[in-house]
Tab-separated table of N, CA and C and ligand atoms in Angstrom:
chain	number	residue	atom	x	y	z
A	1	MET	N	-5.359	-10.853	25.240
A	1	MET	CA	-6.859	-10.556	24.876
A	1	MET	C	-6.615	-9.570	23.874
A	2	ILE	N	-6.880	-8.646	22.996
A	2	ILE	CA	-7.193	-7.465	22.061
A	2	ILE	C	-8.874	-7.301	22.091
A	3	LYS	N	-9.115	-5.660	22.549
A	3	LYS	CA	-10.378	-5.498	22.487
A	3	LYS	C	-10.998	-5.701	21.216
A	4	GLU	N	-12.514	-6.160	21.054
A	4	GLU	CA	-12.711	-6.105	19.727
A	4	GLU	C	-12.908	-4.728	18.696
A	5	SER	N	-12.922	-4.034	18.909
A	5	SER	CA	-12.999	-2.630	18.565
A	5	SER	C	-11.268	-2.370	17.204
A	6	ILE	N	-10.655	-2.993	18.163
A	6	ILE	CA	-9.265	-3.267	17.689
A	6	ILE	C	-9.074	-4.314	16.743
A	7	ALA	N	-10.152	-5.040	17.026
A	7	ALA	CA	-9.648	-6.403	16.199
A	7	ALA	C	-10.657	-5.785	14.497
A	8	LYS	N	-11.174	-5.881	15.167
A	8	LYS	CA	-12.572	-4.804	13.759
A	8	LYS	C	-11.696	-4.001	13.495
A	9	ALA	N	-11.180	-2.894	13.044
A	9	ALA	CA	-10.305	-2.473	12.636
A	9	ALA	C	-9.075	-2.510	12.062
A	10	LEU	N	-8.705	-3.717	13.009
A	10	LEU	CA	-7.683	-4.506	12.150
A	10	LEU	C	-7.481	-5.127	10.747
A	11	SER	N	-9.038	-6.098	11.090
A	11	SER	CA	-9.520	-6.504	10.019
A	11	SER	C	-10.078	-5.958	8.848
A	12	GLU	N	-10.911	-4.357	9.338
A	12	GLU	CA	-10.731	-3.589	8.338
A	12	GLU	C	-9.727	-3.395	7.086
A	13	GLN	N	-8.462	-3.348	7.552
A	13	GLN	CA	-6.872	-2.970	7.498
A	13	GLN	C	-6.738	-4.247	6.971
A	14	VAL	N	-6.501	-5.293	7.195
A	14	VAL	CA	-6.234	-5.884	5.902
A	14	VAL	C	-7.065	-5.804	4.897
A	15	ASN	N	-8.358	-5.932	5.068
A	15	ASN	CA	-8.383	-6.162	4.184
A	15	ASN	C	-8.016	-5.117	2.810
A	16	ALA	N	-8.437	-3.570	3.617
A	16	ALA	CA	-7.910	-2.660	2.617
A	16	ALA	C	-6.829	-2.552	2.363
A	17	GLU	N	-5.606	-3.435	3.248
A	17	GLU	CA	-4.026	-3.797	2.412
A	17	GLU	C	-4.273	-4.452	1.416
A	18	TYR	N	-5.071	-5.230	0.802
A	18	TYR	CA	-5.340	-6.598	0.191
A	18	TYR	C	-6.168	-5.423	-0.963
A	19	TYR	N	-6.654	-4.663	-0.819
A	19	TYR	CA	-6.746	-4.651	-1.931
A	19	TYR	C	-6.072	-3.268	-2.103
A	20	SER	N	-5.644	-2.783	-1.736
A	20	SER	CA	-4.348	-1.440	-2.485
A	20	SER	C	-3.503	-2.729	-3.536
A	21	ALA	N	-3.432	-4.363	-2.721
A	21	ALA	CA	-2.114	-5.050	-3.390
A	21	ALA	C	-3.646	-5.403	-4.988
A	22	TYR	N	-4.466	-5.013	-4.830
A	22	TYR	CA	-5.576	-5.591	-6.304
A	22	TYR	C	-4.947	-4.324	-7.437
A	23	LEU	N	-5.364	-3.288	-6.530
A	23	LEU	CA	-5.146	-1.662	-7.530
A	23	LEU	C	-3.851	-1.806	-7.342
A	24	TYR	N	-2.593	-2.079	-6.946
A	24	TYR	CA	-2.101	-1.884	-7.825
A	24	TYR	C	-1.511	-2.721	-8.836
A	25	LEU	N	-2.191	-4.272	-8.964
A	25	LEU	CA	-1.892	-5.106	-9.325
A	25	LEU	C	-2.710	-4.659	-10.587
A	26	ALA	N	-4.059	-3.913	-11.101
A	26	ALA	CA	-4.659	-3.570	-12.100
A	26	ALA	C	-3.637	-2.700	-12.926
A	27	MET	N	-3.135	-2.460	-11.606
A	27	MET	CA	-2.304	-0.226	-12.333
A	27	MET	C	-1.134	-1.411	-12.970
A	28	SER	N	-0.481	-2.467	-12.061
A	28	SER	CA	1.173	-3.487	-12.922
A	28	SER	C	0.139	-3.285	-14.705
A	29	ALA	N	-1.088	-3.827	-14.751
A	29	ALA	CA	-1.296	-4.842	-15.797
A	29	ALA	C	-1.091	-3.733	-16.997
A	30	HIS	N	-2.280	-2.793	-16.417
A	30	HIS	CA	-2.264	-1.606	-16.894
A	30	HIS	C	-0.789	-0.937	-17.717
A	31	ALA	N	0.385	-0.877	-16.637
A	31	ALA	CA	2.076	-0.434	-17.429
A	31	ALA	C	2.441	-1.453	-18.252
A	32	ASP	N	2.275	-2.714	-18.169
A	32	ASP	CA	2.526	-3.398	-18.909
A	32	ASP	C	1.153	-4.008	-20.245
A	33	ARG	N	0.748	-3.559	-20.018
A	33	ARG	CA	-0.068	-3.016	-21.774
A	33	ARG	C	-0.008	-2.268	-22.387
A	34	ALA	N	0.821	-1.344	-22.378
A	34	ALA	CA	0.600	-0.590	-22.432
A	34	ALA	C	2.556	0.378	-23.168
A	35	GLY	N	3.084	-1.306	-22.511
A	35	GLY	CA	4.650	-1.258	-23.345
A	35	GLY	C	5.428	-0.211	-21.839
A	36	TYR	N	5.588	-0.460	-20.476
A	36	TYR	CA	5.875	0.330	-19.625
A	36	TYR	C	6.093	-1.076	-18.567
A	37	LYS	N	6.365	-1.457	-19.132
A	37	LYS	CA	7.385	-2.431	-18.331
A	37	LYS	C	8.020	-2.316	-16.808
A	38	GLY	N	8.562	-1.205	-16.992
A	38	GLY	CA	9.411	-1.437	-16.040
A	38	GLY	C	8.493	-0.692	-14.471
A	39	ILE	N	7.865	-0.056	-14.983
A	39	ILE	CA	6.717	0.882	-13.701
A	39	ILE	C	5.874	-0.306	-14.339
A	40	ALA	N	5.691	-1.258	-15.190
A	40	ALA	CA	4.382	-3.067	-14.027
A	40	ALA	C	5.383	-3.033	-12.729
A	41	ASN	N	6.585	-3.039	-12.955
A	41	ASN	CA	7.230	-4.619	-11.806
A	41	ASN	C	7.652	-2.999	-10.821
A	42	TRP	N	7.664	-2.085	-10.512
A	42	TRP	CA	7.142	-1.237	-9.739
A	42	TRP	C	5.797	-1.326	-8.734
A	43	LEU	N	5.520	-1.268	-9.470
A	43	LEU	CA	4.099	-1.232	-9.455
A	43	LEU	C	2.867	-2.858	-8.883
A	44	PHE	N	3.887	-3.629	-9.426
A	44	PHE	CA	4.407	-5.263	-9.065
A	44	PHE	C	4.172	-5.955	-7.526
A	45	VAL	N	5.844	-5.530	-7.395
A	45	VAL	CA	6.708	-5.507	-6.200
A	45	VAL	C	5.556	-5.033	-4.796
A	46	GLN	N	4.746	-3.271	-5.397
A	46	GLN	CA	4.002	-2.792	-5.255
A	46	GLN	C	2.447	-3.404	-4.159
A	47	ALA	N	2.415	-3.814	-4.840
A	47	ALA	CA	1.402	-5.009	-4.889
A	47	ALA	C	2.000	-5.709	-3.751
A	48	ARG	N	2.789	-6.462	-4.340
A	48	ARG	CA	3.373	-8.411	-2.924
A	48	ARG	C	3.865	-7.097	-1.780
A	49	GLU	N	4.197	-5.780	-2.102
A	49	GLU	CA	4.256	-4.771	-0.467
A	49	GLU	C	3.774	-5.424	0.365
A	50	GLU	N	2.125	-4.445	-0.687
A	50	GLU	CA	1.072	-4.370	0.660
A	50	GLU	C	0.471	-5.673	0.978
A	51	THR	N	0.190	-6.811	-0.340
A	51	THR	CA	-0.427	-8.083	0.646
A	51	THR	C	0.960	-8.054	2.137
A	52	ALA	N	2.036	-8.020	1.994
A	52	ALA	CA	2.617	-8.710	3.149
A	52	ALA	C	2.077	-7.931	3.959
A	53	HIS	N	1.571	-6.191	3.801
A	53	HIS	CA	1.159	-5.661	5.243
A	53	HIS	C	0.075	-6.175	5.573
A	54	GLY	N	-1.189	-6.340	4.756
A	54	GLY	CA	-2.381	-6.863	5.126
A	54	GLY	C	-2.382	-8.111	6.291
A	55	THR	N	-0.705	-9.516	5.691
A	55	THR	CA	-0.586	-10.861	5.703
A	55	THR	C	0.102	-10.218	8.222
A	56	HIS	N	0.696	-9.391	7.480
A	56	HIS	CA	1.573	-9.129	9.305
A	56	HIS	C	0.089	-9.027	9.636
A	57	LEU	N	-0.964	-7.821	8.916
A	57	LEU	CA	-1.941	-7.393	10.446
A	57	LEU	C	-2.884	-9.168	10.258
A	58	TYR	N	-2.888	-9.707	9.841
A	58	TYR	CA	-3.824	-11.102	9.988
A	58	TYR	C	-2.447	-11.247	10.900
A	59	GLN	N	-1.610	-11.762	11.115
A	59	GLN	CA	-1.307	-12.823	11.895
A	59	GLN	C	-0.995	-11.476	12.999
A	60	TYR	N	-1.171	-10.606	13.337
A	60	TYR	CA	-1.004	-10.214	14.399
A	60	TYR	C	-2.513	-9.893	15.156
A	61	ILE	N	-3.809	-9.533	14.542
A	61	ILE	CA	-4.813	-10.801	14.617
A	61	ILE	C	-4.773	-11.039	15.334
A	62	LEU	N	-4.618	-12.815	14.853
A	62	LEU	CA	-4.679	-13.919	16.003
A	62	LEU	C	-3.645	-14.191	17.069
A	63	GLU	N	-2.498	-13.330	17.016
A	63	GLU	CA	-1.180	-13.024	17.964
A	63	GLU	C	-1.683	-12.567	19.435
A	64	ARG	N	-2.900	-12.214	18.961
A	64	ARG	CA	-2.913	-11.143	20.192
A	64	ARG	C	-5.358	-12.023	20.288
A	65	GLY	N	-5.367	-12.782	20.109
A	65	GLY	CA	-5.978	-13.763	20.469
A	65	GLY	C	-7.912	-14.107	19.837
A	66	ALA	N	-7.758	-12.914	18.871
A	66	ALA	CA	-9.074	-13.242	17.520
A	66	ALA	C	-8.653	-13.466	17.000
A	67	SER	N	-10.430	-13.339	16.852
A	67	SER	CA	-10.760	-13.522	15.018
A	67	SER	C	-10.362	-12.914	13.513
A	68	PRO	N	-9.450	-12.447	12.569
A	68	PRO	CA	-9.680	-12.274	11.717
A	68	PRO	C	-11.058	-12.102	10.679
A	69	VAL	N	-11.820	-10.806	10.773
A	69	VAL	CA	-12.825	-11.307	9.774
A	69	VAL	C	-12.530	-10.970	8.481
A	70	PHE	N	-12.938	-11.625	6.844
A	70	PHE	CA	-13.823	-11.221	6.125
A	70	PHE	C	-13.928	-10.965	5.494
A	71	LYS	N	-14.328	-9.760	4.771
A	71	LYS	CA	-14.852	-9.220	3.797
A	71	LYS	C	-14.402	-9.335	2.766
A	72	ASP	N	-15.905	-9.156	1.705
A	72	ASP	CA	-15.782	-9.148	0.031
A	72	ASP	C	-14.389	-7.640	-0.188
A	73	ILE	N	-13.575	-8.410	-0.958
A	73	ILE	CA	-12.611	-7.544	-1.222
A	73	ILE	C	-13.090	-6.911	-2.083
A	74	LYS	N	-14.074	-4.837	-2.627
A	74	LYS	CA	-13.841	-4.959	-3.775
A	74	LYS	C	-12.876	-4.629	-5.288
A	75	ALA	N	-13.948	-4.813	-5.987
A	75	ALA	CA	-12.862	-4.875	-7.380
A	75	ALA	C	-12.367	-3.177	-7.513
A	76	PRO	N	-10.973	-3.403	-7.777
A	76	PRO	CA	-10.691	-2.225	-8.356
A	76	PRO	C	-10.111	-1.601	-9.923
A	77	GLU	N	-10.713	-0.361	-10.249
A	77	GLU	CA	-10.271	1.167	-10.905
A	77	GLU	C	-9.902	-0.721	-12.100
A	78	LEU	N	-9.903	-0.276	-13.614
A	78	LEU	CA	-9.407	-0.885	-14.044
A	78	LEU	C	-8.705	-0.321	-15.290
A	79	SER	N	-9.427	0.939	-15.466
A	79	SER	CA	-8.627	1.269	-16.347
A	79	SER	C	-7.772	3.521	-16.792
A	80	PHE	N	-6.767	3.996	-16.680
A	80	PHE	CA	-6.571	5.231	-16.650
A	80	PHE	C	-5.502	5.038	-17.741
A	81	SER	N	-5.721	6.364	-17.784
A	81	SER	CA	-5.318	7.281	-19.001
A	81	SER	C	-3.950	6.939	-18.872
A	82	GLY	N	-2.728	6.863	-17.933
A	82	GLY	CA	-1.822	6.838	-18.289
A	82	GLY	C	-1.080	6.662	-17.525
A	83	VAL	N	0.431	6.613	-17.649
A	83	VAL	CA	1.070	6.387	-15.988
A	83	VAL	C	1.180	7.684	-15.282
A	84	THR	N	0.575	9.053	-15.658
A	84	THR	CA	0.864	10.351	-15.049
A	84	THR	C	-0.423	10.094	-14.249
A	85	GLU	N	-1.804	9.709	-14.613
A	85	GLU	CA	-2.548	9.159	-13.999
A	85	GLU	C	-2.697	8.176	-13.057
A	86	ILE	N	-1.888	7.027	-13.671
A	86	ILE	CA	-1.571	5.581	-12.895
A	86	ILE	C	-0.621	6.707	-10.772
A	87	PHE	N	0.046	7.261	-11.128
A	87	PHE	CA	0.804	7.863	-9.305
A	87	PHE	C	0.200	9.043	-9.213
A	88	GLU	N	-0.739	9.760	-10.350
A	88	GLU	CA	-1.790	10.333	-9.489
A	88	GLU	C	-2.989	10.372	-8.335
A	89	LYS	N	-2.660	8.508	-9.217
A	89	LYS	CA	-3.974	7.876	-7.556
A	89	LYS	C	-2.847	7.308	-6.819
A	90	VAL	N	-1.557	6.813	-7.679
A	90	VAL	CA	-1.099	6.147	-6.164
A	90	VAL	C	-1.170	7.111	-5.091
A	91	LEU	N	-0.179	7.649	-5.010
A	91	LEU	CA	-0.573	8.728	-4.076
A	91	LEU	C	-1.931	9.431	-3.549
A	92	ALA	N	-2.647	9.687	-4.858
A	92	ALA	CA	-3.846	9.598	-3.644
A	92	ALA	C	-4.600	8.283	-3.025
A	93	HIS	N	-4.003	7.186	-3.576
A	93	HIS	CA	-4.201	6.546	-2.695
A	93	HIS	C	-3.996	5.968	-1.082
A	94	GLU	N	-2.261	6.213	-0.742
A	94	GLU	CA	-1.310	6.358	0.097
A	94	GLU	C	-1.751	7.436	1.261
A	95	ARG	N	-2.495	8.883	0.269
A	95	ARG	CA	-2.924	9.499	1.691
A	95	ARG	C	-4.316	8.730	2.082
A	96	TYR	N	-4.810	8.229	1.464
A	96	TYR	CA	-6.735	7.143	2.136
A	96	TYR	C	-6.212	6.686	2.622
A	97	VAL	N	-4.920	6.323	2.919
A	97	VAL	CA	-4.627	4.621	3.316
A	97	VAL	C	-3.951	5.423	5.029
A	98	THR	N	-2.954	6.905	4.777
A	98	THR	CA	-2.859	7.156	5.910
A	98	THR	C	-3.130	7.501	6.337
A	99	GLY	N	-4.686	8.303	6.295
A	99	GLY	CA	-5.683	8.388	7.452
A	99	GLY	C	-6.408	7.192	7.416
A	100	LEU	N	-6.284	5.818	7.468
A	100	LEU	CA	-6.990	5.016	7.763
A	100	LEU	C	-6.641	4.492	8.803
A	101	ILE	N	-5.330	4.072	8.548
A	101	ILE	CA	-3.635	3.696	9.839
A	101	ILE	C	-4.007	4.725	10.773
A	102	ASN	N	-3.663	6.297	10.842
A	102	ASN	CA	-3.657	6.797	11.582
A	102	ASN	C	-4.463	7.044	12.829
A	103	LYS	N	-6.154	6.538	11.790
A	103	LYS	CA	-7.287	6.350	12.670
A	103	LYS	C	-7.459	4.883	14.310
A	104	ILE	N	-6.611	4.337	13.622
A	104	ILE	CA	-5.957	3.010	14.896
A	104	ILE	C	-5.146	3.068	15.322
A	105	ALA	N	-4.277	3.961	14.912
A	105	ALA	CA	-3.787	4.887	15.694
A	105	ALA	C	-3.792	5.357	17.192
A	106	GLY	N	-5.059	6.300	16.401
A	106	GLY	CA	-6.194	6.691	17.546
A	106	GLY	C	-6.762	5.661	19.046
A	107	LEU	N	-7.614	5.120	17.849
A	107	LEU	CA	-8.304	4.226	18.189
A	107	LEU	C	-7.862	3.645	19.602
A	108	ALA	N	-6.702	3.238	19.100
A	108	ALA	CA	-5.475	1.838	19.731
A	108	ALA	C	-4.768	3.059	21.758
A	109	GLN	N	-4.578	4.035	21.231
A	109	GLN	CA	-4.635	4.919	22.157
A	109	GLN	C	-6.265	5.525	23.477
A	110	GLU	N	-6.948	5.615	22.745
A	110	GLU	CA	-8.318	5.755	23.077
A	110	GLU	C	-8.196	4.690	24.485
A	111	GLU	N	-8.332	4.023	23.395
A	111	GLU	CA	-8.620	2.008	24.179
A	111	GLU	C	-7.839	1.386	25.541
A	112	GLN	N	-5.798	2.038	25.246
A	112	GLN	CA	-5.010	2.655	26.154
A	112	GLN	C	-4.740	1.090	25.662
A	113	ASP	N	-4.433	0.096	24.938
A	113	ASP	CA	-3.661	-0.375	23.653
A	113	ASP	C	-2.699	-0.110	23.244
A	114	HIS	N	-1.819	-0.331	24.606
A	114	HIS	CA	-0.140	0.425	23.610
A	114	HIS	C	0.501	-1.248	22.964
A	115	ALA	N	0.227	-2.426	23.213
A	115	ALA	CA	0.994	-3.177	22.617
A	115	ALA	C	0.240	-2.968	21.106
A	116	GLY	N	-1.158	-2.485	20.709
A	116	GLY	CA	-1.557	-1.935	19.485
A	116	GLY	C	-0.828	-1.272	19.199
A	117	TYR	N	-0.944	-0.134	19.654
A	117	TYR	CA	-0.327	1.013	19.412
A	117	TYR	C	1.237	1.306	19.305
A	118	ASN	N	1.594	0.797	19.666
A	118	ASN	CA	3.300	0.280	19.252
A	118	ASN	C	3.557	-0.846	17.693
A	119	PHE	N	1.978	-1.827	17.417
A	119	PHE	CA	2.459	-2.262	16.096
A	119	PHE	C	2.108	-1.090	15.634
A	120	ILE	N	0.479	-0.424	15.706
A	120	ILE	CA	0.782	0.599	14.137
A	120	ILE	C	1.487	1.278	14.079
A	121	MET	N	2.486	1.537	15.106
A	121	MET	CA	3.347	2.834	14.527
A	121	MET	C	4.046	1.826	13.490
A	122	TRP	N	4.214	0.476	13.518
A	122	TRP	CA	5.422	0.763	11.754
A	122	TRP	C	4.681	0.875	10.421
A	123	TYR	N	3.277	0.827	10.928
A	123	TYR	CA	2.062	1.411	9.529
A	123	TYR	C	2.065	2.943	9.831
A	124	VAL	N	2.819	3.628	10.136
A	124	VAL	CA	2.377	4.616	9.957
A	124	VAL	C	3.632	5.586	9.808
A	125	ASN	N	4.808	4.833	10.368
A	125	ASN	CA	6.109	5.471	9.898
A	125	ASN	C	5.905	4.811	8.457
A	126	GLU	N	5.449	4.050	8.220
A	126	GLU	CA	5.961	3.009	6.853
A	126	GLU	C	5.174	4.390	6.092
A	127	GLN	N	4.030	4.395	6.481
A	127	GLN	CA	2.724	5.621	5.503
A	127	GLN	C	4.219	6.716	5.409
A	128	VAL	N	4.549	6.955	6.201
A	128	VAL	CA	5.410	8.388	6.151
A	128	VAL	C	6.076	7.616	4.440
A	129	GLU	N	6.731	6.989	4.954
A	129	GLU	CA	7.665	6.448	3.307
A	129	GLU	C	7.297	6.405	2.002
A	130	GLU	N	5.291	5.769	2.200
A	130	GLU	CA	5.407	4.997	1.028
A	130	GLU	C	4.408	6.730	0.276
A	131	GLU	N	3.787	8.165	1.121
A	131	GLU	CA	3.802	8.783	0.301
A	131	GLU	C	4.963	9.209	-0.621
A	132	ALA	N	6.007	9.612	0.314
A	132	ALA	CA	6.938	10.033	-0.076
A	132	ALA	C	7.465	9.774	-1.338
A	133	THR	N	7.334	8.317	-1.023
A	133	THR	CA	7.884	7.557	-2.900
A	133	THR	C	7.097	8.447	-3.656
A	134	ALA	N	5.764	8.227	-3.609
A	134	ALA	CA	4.927	8.325	-4.547
A	134	ALA	C	4.705	9.701	-5.411
A	135	ASP	N	5.087	10.520	-3.418
A	135	ASP	CA	5.220	11.470	-4.236
A	135	ASP	C	6.472	12.559	-5.878
A	136	GLU	N	8.014	11.460	-5.314
A	136	GLU	CA	8.276	11.664	-5.803
A	136	GLU	C	9.086	11.274	-6.987
A	137	LEU	N	8.526	9.899	-7.416
A	137	LEU	CA	7.516	9.250	-8.585
A	137	LEU	C	7.133	9.612	-9.624
A	138	LEU	N	5.039	10.431	-8.665
A	138	LEU	CA	4.555	11.513	-9.543
A	138	LEU	C	5.379	12.471	-9.726
A	139	THR	N	6.313	13.132	-9.613
A	139	THR	CA	6.692	14.314	-10.031
A	139	THR	C	8.930	14.306	-11.042
A	140	LYS	N	8.652	12.885	-10.670
A	140	LYS	CA	9.584	12.061	-12.071
A	140	LYS	C	8.893	12.303	-13.177
A	141	ILE	N	7.195	12.277	-13.004
A	141	ILE	CA	7.196	11.070	-14.385
A	141	ILE	C	6.107	13.001	-15.035
A	142	ARG	N	5.302	13.562	-14.204
A	142	ARG	CA	4.861	14.748	-14.314
A	142	ARG	C	5.705	15.848	-15.665
A	143	MET	N	6.905	14.944	-14.917
A	143	MET	CA	8.518	16.249	-15.283
A	143	MET	C	8.852	15.694	-17.012
A	144	ALA	N	8.778	13.481	-16.998
A	144	ALA	CA	9.266	13.758	-18.413
A	144	ALA	C	8.141	13.418	-19.189
A	145	GLU	N	6.498	14.104	-18.445
A	145	GLU	CA	5.420	13.542	-20.015
A	145	GLU	C	6.105	14.249	-21.102
A	146	ASN	N	6.005	14.995	-21.361
A	146	ASN	CA	6.748	16.242	-22.342
A	146	ASN	C	8.072	15.029	-23.320
A	147	TYR	N	8.546	14.651	-23.187
A	147	TYR	CA	10.546	14.190	-23.106
A	147	TYR	C	9.923	12.388	-22.783
A	148	PRO	N	9.898	12.075	-24.190
A	148	PRO	CA	9.337	9.772	-23.718
A	148	PRO	C	11.342	9.280	-23.903
A	149	GLY	N	11.753	10.858	-24.230
A	149	GLY	CA	13.277	9.412	-23.142
A	149	GLY	C	13.981	9.916	-21.843
A	150	LEU	N	13.453	10.395	-21.134
A	150	LEU	CA	13.211	10.850	-19.926
A	150	LEU	C	12.155	10.088	-18.636
A	151	LEU	N	11.161	9.186	-20.090
A	151	LEU	CA	10.722	8.350	-19.030
A	151	LEU	C	10.739	7.293	-19.866
A	152	PHE	N	11.674	7.159	-20.389
A	152	PHE	CA	12.353	5.824	-21.303
A	152	PHE	C	13.207	5.004	-20.133
A	153	THR	N	13.834	6.661	-19.753
A	153	THR	CA	14.234	6.863	-18.235
A	153	THR	C	14.438	5.987	-17.229
A	154	ILE	N	13.530	6.054	-16.716
A	154	ILE	CA	11.700	6.957	-15.720
A	154	ILE	C	12.039	5.087	-15.191
A	155	ASP	N	11.252	4.638	-16.798
A	155	ASP	CA	10.894	2.829	-16.482
A	155	ASP	C	12.361	1.618	-16.913
A	156	ALA	N	12.818	2.566	-16.744
A	156	ALA	CA	14.084	1.910	-16.810
A	156	ALA	C	14.109	1.874	-14.747
A	157	GLU	N	15.046	2.476	-14.395
A	157	GLU	CA	14.165	2.833	-13.591
A	157	GLU	C	14.307	1.796	-12.631
A	158	LEU	N	12.434	2.279	-12.673
A	158	LEU	CA	11.637	1.285	-12.107
A	158	LEU	C	11.998	-0.675	-11.893
A	159	GLY	N	12.434	-0.388	-13.260
A	159	GLY	CA	12.511	-2.276	-14.137
A	159	GLY	C	13.559	-2.158	-12.580
A	160	ASN	N	14.176	-1.961	-11.965
A	160	ASN	CA	15.102	-2.625	-11.370
A	160	ASN	C	14.528	-3.291	-9.745
A	161	ARG	N	13.447	-2.472	-9.060
A	161	ARG	CA	12.905	-2.466	-7.913
A	161	ARG	C	12.830	-3.768	-7.388
A	162	THR	N	12.952	-4.720	-7.089
A	162	THR	CA	12.720	-6.422	-6.467
A	162	THR	C	11.903	-6.595	-4.886
A	163	PHE	N	11.523	-7.285	-5.507
A	163	PHE	CA	11.074	-7.493	-3.844
A	163	PHE	C	11.848	-8.185	-2.035
A	164	VAL	N	11.188	-6.797	-1.457
A	164	VAL	CA	12.094	-7.620	-0.049
A	164	VAL	C	10.428	-7.464	0.719
A	165	ASP	N	10.280	-8.888	1.392
A	165	ASP	CA	8.873	-8.375	2.516
A	165	ASP	C	10.183	-7.998	3.809
A	166	PRO	N	9.191	-6.502	4.347
A	166	PRO	CA	9.283	-5.661	5.126
A	166	PRO	C	8.883	-6.091	6.343
A	167	PHE	N	8.786	-7.604	6.310
A	167	PHE	CA	8.686	-8.164	7.999
A	167	PHE	C	9.624	-9.503	7.600
A	168	GLY	N	10.870	-10.177	6.800
A	168	GLY	CA	11.865	-9.899	6.761
A	168	GLY	C	11.173	-11.273	6.965
A	169	GLY	N	9.835	-12.157	6.743
A	169	GLY	CA	9.636	-12.861	5.793
A	169	GLY	C	9.598	-13.878	5.086
A	170	THR	N	7.969	-14.786	4.982
A	170	THR	CA	8.392	-14.809	3.256
A	170	THR	C	6.979	-14.560	2.617
A	171	ALA	N	6.360	-13.827	3.412
A	171	ALA	CA	4.443	-13.470	3.443
A	171	ALA	C	4.879	-12.461	1.843
A	172	GLY	N	3.801	-11.953	1.406
A	172	GLY	CA	3.329	-11.368	-0.107
A	172	GLY	C	3.987	-12.524	-0.996
B	1	FEO	FE1	0.929	-0.803	2.892
B	1	FEO	FE2	1.025	1.799	0.246
B	1	FEO	O1	0.901	0.748	2.315
């Protein structure tokens, strides 16, 4: 059985991951409507990954004998000035999520929940990758700001991303 404080924090993280999915879908829609189909694809795949992250947390809460708590998922921002702003916000959001995940890891340590700590460490490591990827894409997009040809190439590259369930299942 998991401690109530940890179950609560994990439920809040389910909500945060689904919010991330919602945010990235809003960004994907914006990119799609602006004609950046590859960037839209990358963000859409990102949204599916976030859903998988949330679903995996949800399954873990149940596995540890607790009841997930469901709250409203807030509406994401809907308007962006362009793809540079989108990736600035992706990076800022991932940094924010890293903070949330680190708090859960800290709580699991405090509560001496070794299994919970081990579980959340997957997310700690994932956040390193999430931030690095967002940072790299933002740098590339900033470089392409004044070179439409370069932006076109980046867009085409991001169009190749496909969804792979990070947990090897069918979630997302
Ligand atoms: Fe669920 Fe973008 O990390």
